[in-house]
Backbone as JSON, one array per atom type, in Angstrom:
{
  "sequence": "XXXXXXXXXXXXXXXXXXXXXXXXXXXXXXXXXXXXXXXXXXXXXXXXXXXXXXXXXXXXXXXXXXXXXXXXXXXXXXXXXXXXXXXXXXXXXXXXXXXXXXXXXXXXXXXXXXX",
  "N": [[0.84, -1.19, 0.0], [0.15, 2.15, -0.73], [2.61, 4.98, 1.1], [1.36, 8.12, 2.42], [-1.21, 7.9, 1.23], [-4.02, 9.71, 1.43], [-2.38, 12.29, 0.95], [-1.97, 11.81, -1.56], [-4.43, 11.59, -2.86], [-5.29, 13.79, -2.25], [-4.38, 15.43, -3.84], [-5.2, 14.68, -6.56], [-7.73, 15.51, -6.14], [-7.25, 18.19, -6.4], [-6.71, 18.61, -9.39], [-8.3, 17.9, -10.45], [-10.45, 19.85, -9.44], [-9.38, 21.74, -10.5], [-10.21, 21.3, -13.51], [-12.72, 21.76, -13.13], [-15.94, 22.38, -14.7], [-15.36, 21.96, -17.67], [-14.87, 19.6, -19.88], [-13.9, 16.37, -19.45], [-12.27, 12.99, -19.64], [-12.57, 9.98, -19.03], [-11.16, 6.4, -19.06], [-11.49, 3.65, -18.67], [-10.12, 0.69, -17.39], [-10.75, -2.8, -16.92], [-11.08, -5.98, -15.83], [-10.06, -6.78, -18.28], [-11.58, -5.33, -20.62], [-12.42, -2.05, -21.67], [-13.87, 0.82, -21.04], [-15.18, 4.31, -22.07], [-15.9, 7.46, -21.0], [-17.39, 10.5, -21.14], [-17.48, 13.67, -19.42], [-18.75, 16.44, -18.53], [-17.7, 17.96, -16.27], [-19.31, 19.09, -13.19], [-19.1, 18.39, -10.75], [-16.95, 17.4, -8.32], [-16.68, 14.9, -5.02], [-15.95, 13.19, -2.19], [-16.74, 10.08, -1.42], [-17.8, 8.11, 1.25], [-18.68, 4.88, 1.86], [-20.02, 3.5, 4.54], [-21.27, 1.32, 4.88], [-20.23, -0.66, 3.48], [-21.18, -3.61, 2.78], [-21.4, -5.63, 0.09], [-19.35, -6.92, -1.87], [-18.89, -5.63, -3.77], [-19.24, -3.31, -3.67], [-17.79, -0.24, -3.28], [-15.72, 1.19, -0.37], [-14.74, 3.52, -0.25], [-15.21, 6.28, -2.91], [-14.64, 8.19, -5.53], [-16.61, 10.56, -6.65], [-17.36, 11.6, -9.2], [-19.57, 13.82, -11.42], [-21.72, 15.13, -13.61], [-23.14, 16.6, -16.5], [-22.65, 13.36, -18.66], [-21.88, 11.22, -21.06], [-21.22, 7.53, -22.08], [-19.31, 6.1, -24.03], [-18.91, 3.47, -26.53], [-18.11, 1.18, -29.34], [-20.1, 0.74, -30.7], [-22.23, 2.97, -30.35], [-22.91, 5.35, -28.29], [-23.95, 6.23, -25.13], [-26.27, 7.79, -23.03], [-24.69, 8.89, -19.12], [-25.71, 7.39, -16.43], [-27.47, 8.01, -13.76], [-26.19, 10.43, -13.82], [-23.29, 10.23, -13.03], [-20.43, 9.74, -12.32], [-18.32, 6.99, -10.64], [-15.03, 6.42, -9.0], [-13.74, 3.78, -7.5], [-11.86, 3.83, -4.29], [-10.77, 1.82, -3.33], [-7.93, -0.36, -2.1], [-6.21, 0.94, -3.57], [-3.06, 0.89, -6.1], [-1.57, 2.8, -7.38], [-0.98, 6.29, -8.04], [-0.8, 8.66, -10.54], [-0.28, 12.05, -11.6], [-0.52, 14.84, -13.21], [-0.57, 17.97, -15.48], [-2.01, 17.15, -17.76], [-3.33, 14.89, -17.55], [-4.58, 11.83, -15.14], [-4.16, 9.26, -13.63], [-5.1, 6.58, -12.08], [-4.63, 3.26, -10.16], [-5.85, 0.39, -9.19], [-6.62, -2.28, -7.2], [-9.57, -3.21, -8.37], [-9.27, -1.99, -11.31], [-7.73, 0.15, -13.69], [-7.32, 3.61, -14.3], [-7.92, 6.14, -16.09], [-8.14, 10.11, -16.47], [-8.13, 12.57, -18.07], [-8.69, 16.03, -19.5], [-10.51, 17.23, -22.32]],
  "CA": [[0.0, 0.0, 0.0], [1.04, 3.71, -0.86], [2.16, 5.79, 1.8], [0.4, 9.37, 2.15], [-2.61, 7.84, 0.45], [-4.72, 11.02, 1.56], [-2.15, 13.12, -0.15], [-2.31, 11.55, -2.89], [-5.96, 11.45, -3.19], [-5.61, 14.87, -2.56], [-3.55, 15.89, -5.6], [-6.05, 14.32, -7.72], [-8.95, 16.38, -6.59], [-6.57, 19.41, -7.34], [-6.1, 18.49, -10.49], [-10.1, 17.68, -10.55], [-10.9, 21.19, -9.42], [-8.97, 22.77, -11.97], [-11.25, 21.25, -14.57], [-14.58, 21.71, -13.08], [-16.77, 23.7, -15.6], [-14.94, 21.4, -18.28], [-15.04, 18.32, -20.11], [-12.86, 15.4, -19.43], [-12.41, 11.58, -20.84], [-12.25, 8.33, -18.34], [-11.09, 5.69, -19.76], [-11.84, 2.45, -17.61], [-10.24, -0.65, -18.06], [-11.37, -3.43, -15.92], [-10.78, -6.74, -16.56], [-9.75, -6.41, -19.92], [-12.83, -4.25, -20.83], [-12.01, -0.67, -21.79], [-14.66, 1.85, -21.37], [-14.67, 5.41, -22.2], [-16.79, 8.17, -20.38], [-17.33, 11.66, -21.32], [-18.71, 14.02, -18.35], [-18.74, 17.47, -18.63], [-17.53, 18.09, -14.98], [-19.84, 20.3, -12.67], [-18.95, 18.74, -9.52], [-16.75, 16.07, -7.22], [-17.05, 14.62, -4.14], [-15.31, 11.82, -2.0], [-17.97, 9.7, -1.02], [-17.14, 7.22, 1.88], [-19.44, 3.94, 2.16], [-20.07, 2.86, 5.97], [-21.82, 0.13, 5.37], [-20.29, -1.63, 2.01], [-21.57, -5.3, 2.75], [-21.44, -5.87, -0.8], [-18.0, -6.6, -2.06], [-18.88, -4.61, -5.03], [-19.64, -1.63, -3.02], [-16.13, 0.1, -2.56], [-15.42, 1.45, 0.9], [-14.61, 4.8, -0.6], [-14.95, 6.72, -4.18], [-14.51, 9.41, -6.07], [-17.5, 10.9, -7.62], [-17.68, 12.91, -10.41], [-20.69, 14.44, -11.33], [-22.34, 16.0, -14.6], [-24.12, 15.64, -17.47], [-21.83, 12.56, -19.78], [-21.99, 9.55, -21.83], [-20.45, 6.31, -22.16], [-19.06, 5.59, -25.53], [-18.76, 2.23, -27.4], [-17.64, 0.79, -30.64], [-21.44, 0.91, -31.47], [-22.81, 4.08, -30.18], [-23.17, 6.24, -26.78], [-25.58, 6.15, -24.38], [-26.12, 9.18, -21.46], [-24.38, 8.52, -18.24], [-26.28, 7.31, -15.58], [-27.07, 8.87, -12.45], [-24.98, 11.85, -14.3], [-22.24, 10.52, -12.48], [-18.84, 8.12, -12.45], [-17.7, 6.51, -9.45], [-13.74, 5.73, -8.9], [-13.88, 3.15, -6.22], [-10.74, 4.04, -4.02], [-10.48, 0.17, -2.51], [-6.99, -0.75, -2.75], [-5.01, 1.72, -4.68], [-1.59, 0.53, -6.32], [-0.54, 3.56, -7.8], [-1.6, 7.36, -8.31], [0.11, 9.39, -10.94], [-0.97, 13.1, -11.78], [-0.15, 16.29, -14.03], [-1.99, 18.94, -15.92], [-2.9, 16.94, -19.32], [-3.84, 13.23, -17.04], [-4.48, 11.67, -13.83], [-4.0, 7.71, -13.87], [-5.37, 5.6, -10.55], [-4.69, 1.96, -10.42], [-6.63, -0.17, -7.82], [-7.3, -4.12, -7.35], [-10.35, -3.36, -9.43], [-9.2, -1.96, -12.77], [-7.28, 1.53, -14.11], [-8.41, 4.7, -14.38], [-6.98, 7.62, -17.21], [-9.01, 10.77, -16.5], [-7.94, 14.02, -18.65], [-9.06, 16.73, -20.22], [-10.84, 16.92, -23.56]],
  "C": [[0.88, 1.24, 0.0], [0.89, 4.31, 0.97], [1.5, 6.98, 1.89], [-0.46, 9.28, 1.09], [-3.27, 9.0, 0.38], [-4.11, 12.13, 0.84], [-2.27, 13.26, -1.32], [-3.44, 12.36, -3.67], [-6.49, 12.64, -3.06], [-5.3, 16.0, -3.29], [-4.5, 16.05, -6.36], [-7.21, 14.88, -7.66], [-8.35, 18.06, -6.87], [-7.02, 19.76, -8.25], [-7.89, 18.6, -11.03], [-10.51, 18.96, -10.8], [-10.56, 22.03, -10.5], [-9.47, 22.51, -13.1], [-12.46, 20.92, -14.72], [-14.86, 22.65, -14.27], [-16.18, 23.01, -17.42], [-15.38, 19.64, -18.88], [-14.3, 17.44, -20.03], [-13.02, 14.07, -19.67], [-11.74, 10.96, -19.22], [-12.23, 7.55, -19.03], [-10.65, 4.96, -18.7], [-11.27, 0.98, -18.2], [-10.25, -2.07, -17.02], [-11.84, -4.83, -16.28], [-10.87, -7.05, -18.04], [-10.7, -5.92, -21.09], [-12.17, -2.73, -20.82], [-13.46, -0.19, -22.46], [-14.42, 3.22, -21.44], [-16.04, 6.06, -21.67], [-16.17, 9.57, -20.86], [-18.14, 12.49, -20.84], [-18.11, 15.53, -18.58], [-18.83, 18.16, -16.73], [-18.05, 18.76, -14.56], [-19.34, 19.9, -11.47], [-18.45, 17.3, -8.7], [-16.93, 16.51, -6.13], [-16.35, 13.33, -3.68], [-16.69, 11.33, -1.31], [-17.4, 8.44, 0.03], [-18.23, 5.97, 2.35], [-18.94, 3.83, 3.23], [-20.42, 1.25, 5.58], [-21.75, -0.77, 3.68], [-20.09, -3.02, 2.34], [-21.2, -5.91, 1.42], [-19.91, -5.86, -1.02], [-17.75, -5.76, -3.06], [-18.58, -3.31, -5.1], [-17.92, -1.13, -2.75], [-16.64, 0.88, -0.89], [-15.53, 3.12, 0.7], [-14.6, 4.93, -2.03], [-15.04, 7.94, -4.32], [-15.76, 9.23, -6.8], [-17.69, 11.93, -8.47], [-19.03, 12.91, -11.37], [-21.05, 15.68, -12.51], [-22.45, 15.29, -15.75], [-22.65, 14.51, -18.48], [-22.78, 11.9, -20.97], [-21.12, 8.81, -22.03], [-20.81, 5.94, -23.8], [-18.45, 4.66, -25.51], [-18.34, 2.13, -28.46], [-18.98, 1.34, -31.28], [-22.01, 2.14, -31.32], [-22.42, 4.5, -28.86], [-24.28, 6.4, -26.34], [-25.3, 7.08, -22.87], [-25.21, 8.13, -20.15], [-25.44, 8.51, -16.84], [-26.13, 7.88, -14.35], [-26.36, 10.09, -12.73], [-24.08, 12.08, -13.15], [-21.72, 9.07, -12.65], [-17.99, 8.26, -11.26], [-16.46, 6.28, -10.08], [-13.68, 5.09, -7.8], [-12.18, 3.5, -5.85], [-10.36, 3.29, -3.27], [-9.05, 0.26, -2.79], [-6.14, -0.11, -4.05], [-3.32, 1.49, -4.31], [-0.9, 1.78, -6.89], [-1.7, 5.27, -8.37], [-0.79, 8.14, -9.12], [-0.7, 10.67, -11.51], [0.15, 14.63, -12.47], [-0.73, 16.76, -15.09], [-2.48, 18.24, -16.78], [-3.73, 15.33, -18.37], [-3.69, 12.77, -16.01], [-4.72, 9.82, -14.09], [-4.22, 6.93, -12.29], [-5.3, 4.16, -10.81], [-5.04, 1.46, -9.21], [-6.62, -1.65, -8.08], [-7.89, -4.17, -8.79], [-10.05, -3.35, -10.83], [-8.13, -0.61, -12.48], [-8.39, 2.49, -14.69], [-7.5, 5.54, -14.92], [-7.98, 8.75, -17.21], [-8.3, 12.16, -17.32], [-8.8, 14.77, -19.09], [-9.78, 17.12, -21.39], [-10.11, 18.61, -24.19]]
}
């Protein structure tokens, strides 16, 4: 496990803040699935589950928040909830600077930039 997790994790909403009011690209890959998200950022949030029974449920995430869509080979379809969780279970690695922010966890990777 990283040390100064919290710093980390608090780089990356830096980096976040500086492109609220913006559009930026997730690109999810998760067992060997690569999705792409496009949210027009209005607004994060760390969100901290108490009670994740579910192993699904992360413990903690990042939420980002505004209108998207999730694009495919075949088409795009709105983003639900007009928002995209980053579960923050088990993070292996956080890397961050102005054009891209890269989180790696148990679950999958995470590439969030700019458009």
């Amino acid at each position: 496990m990283m040390d100064n997790l919290q710093d980390q994790v608090q780089i990356v909403m830096s980096y976040l803040k500086a492109w609220q009011g913006s559009q930026i690209l997730i690109t999810k890959e998760e067992e060997g699935d690569i999705d792409q998200t496009v949210i027009n950022l209005q607004r994060l949030d760390m969100e901290n589950y108490e009670h994740a029974f579910d192993d699904y449920l992360p413990q903690a995430a990042l939420q980002l928040a505004g209108v998207g869509q999730t694009i495919n080979e075949a088409n795009s379809e709105p983003l639900p909830y007009g928002q995209f969780d980053i579960p923050l279970d088990q993070i292996h690695e956080i890397q961050c600077n102005p054009e891209e922010i890269f989180i790696k966890t148990d679950r999958g990777t995470y590439m969030i930039s700019p458009v």
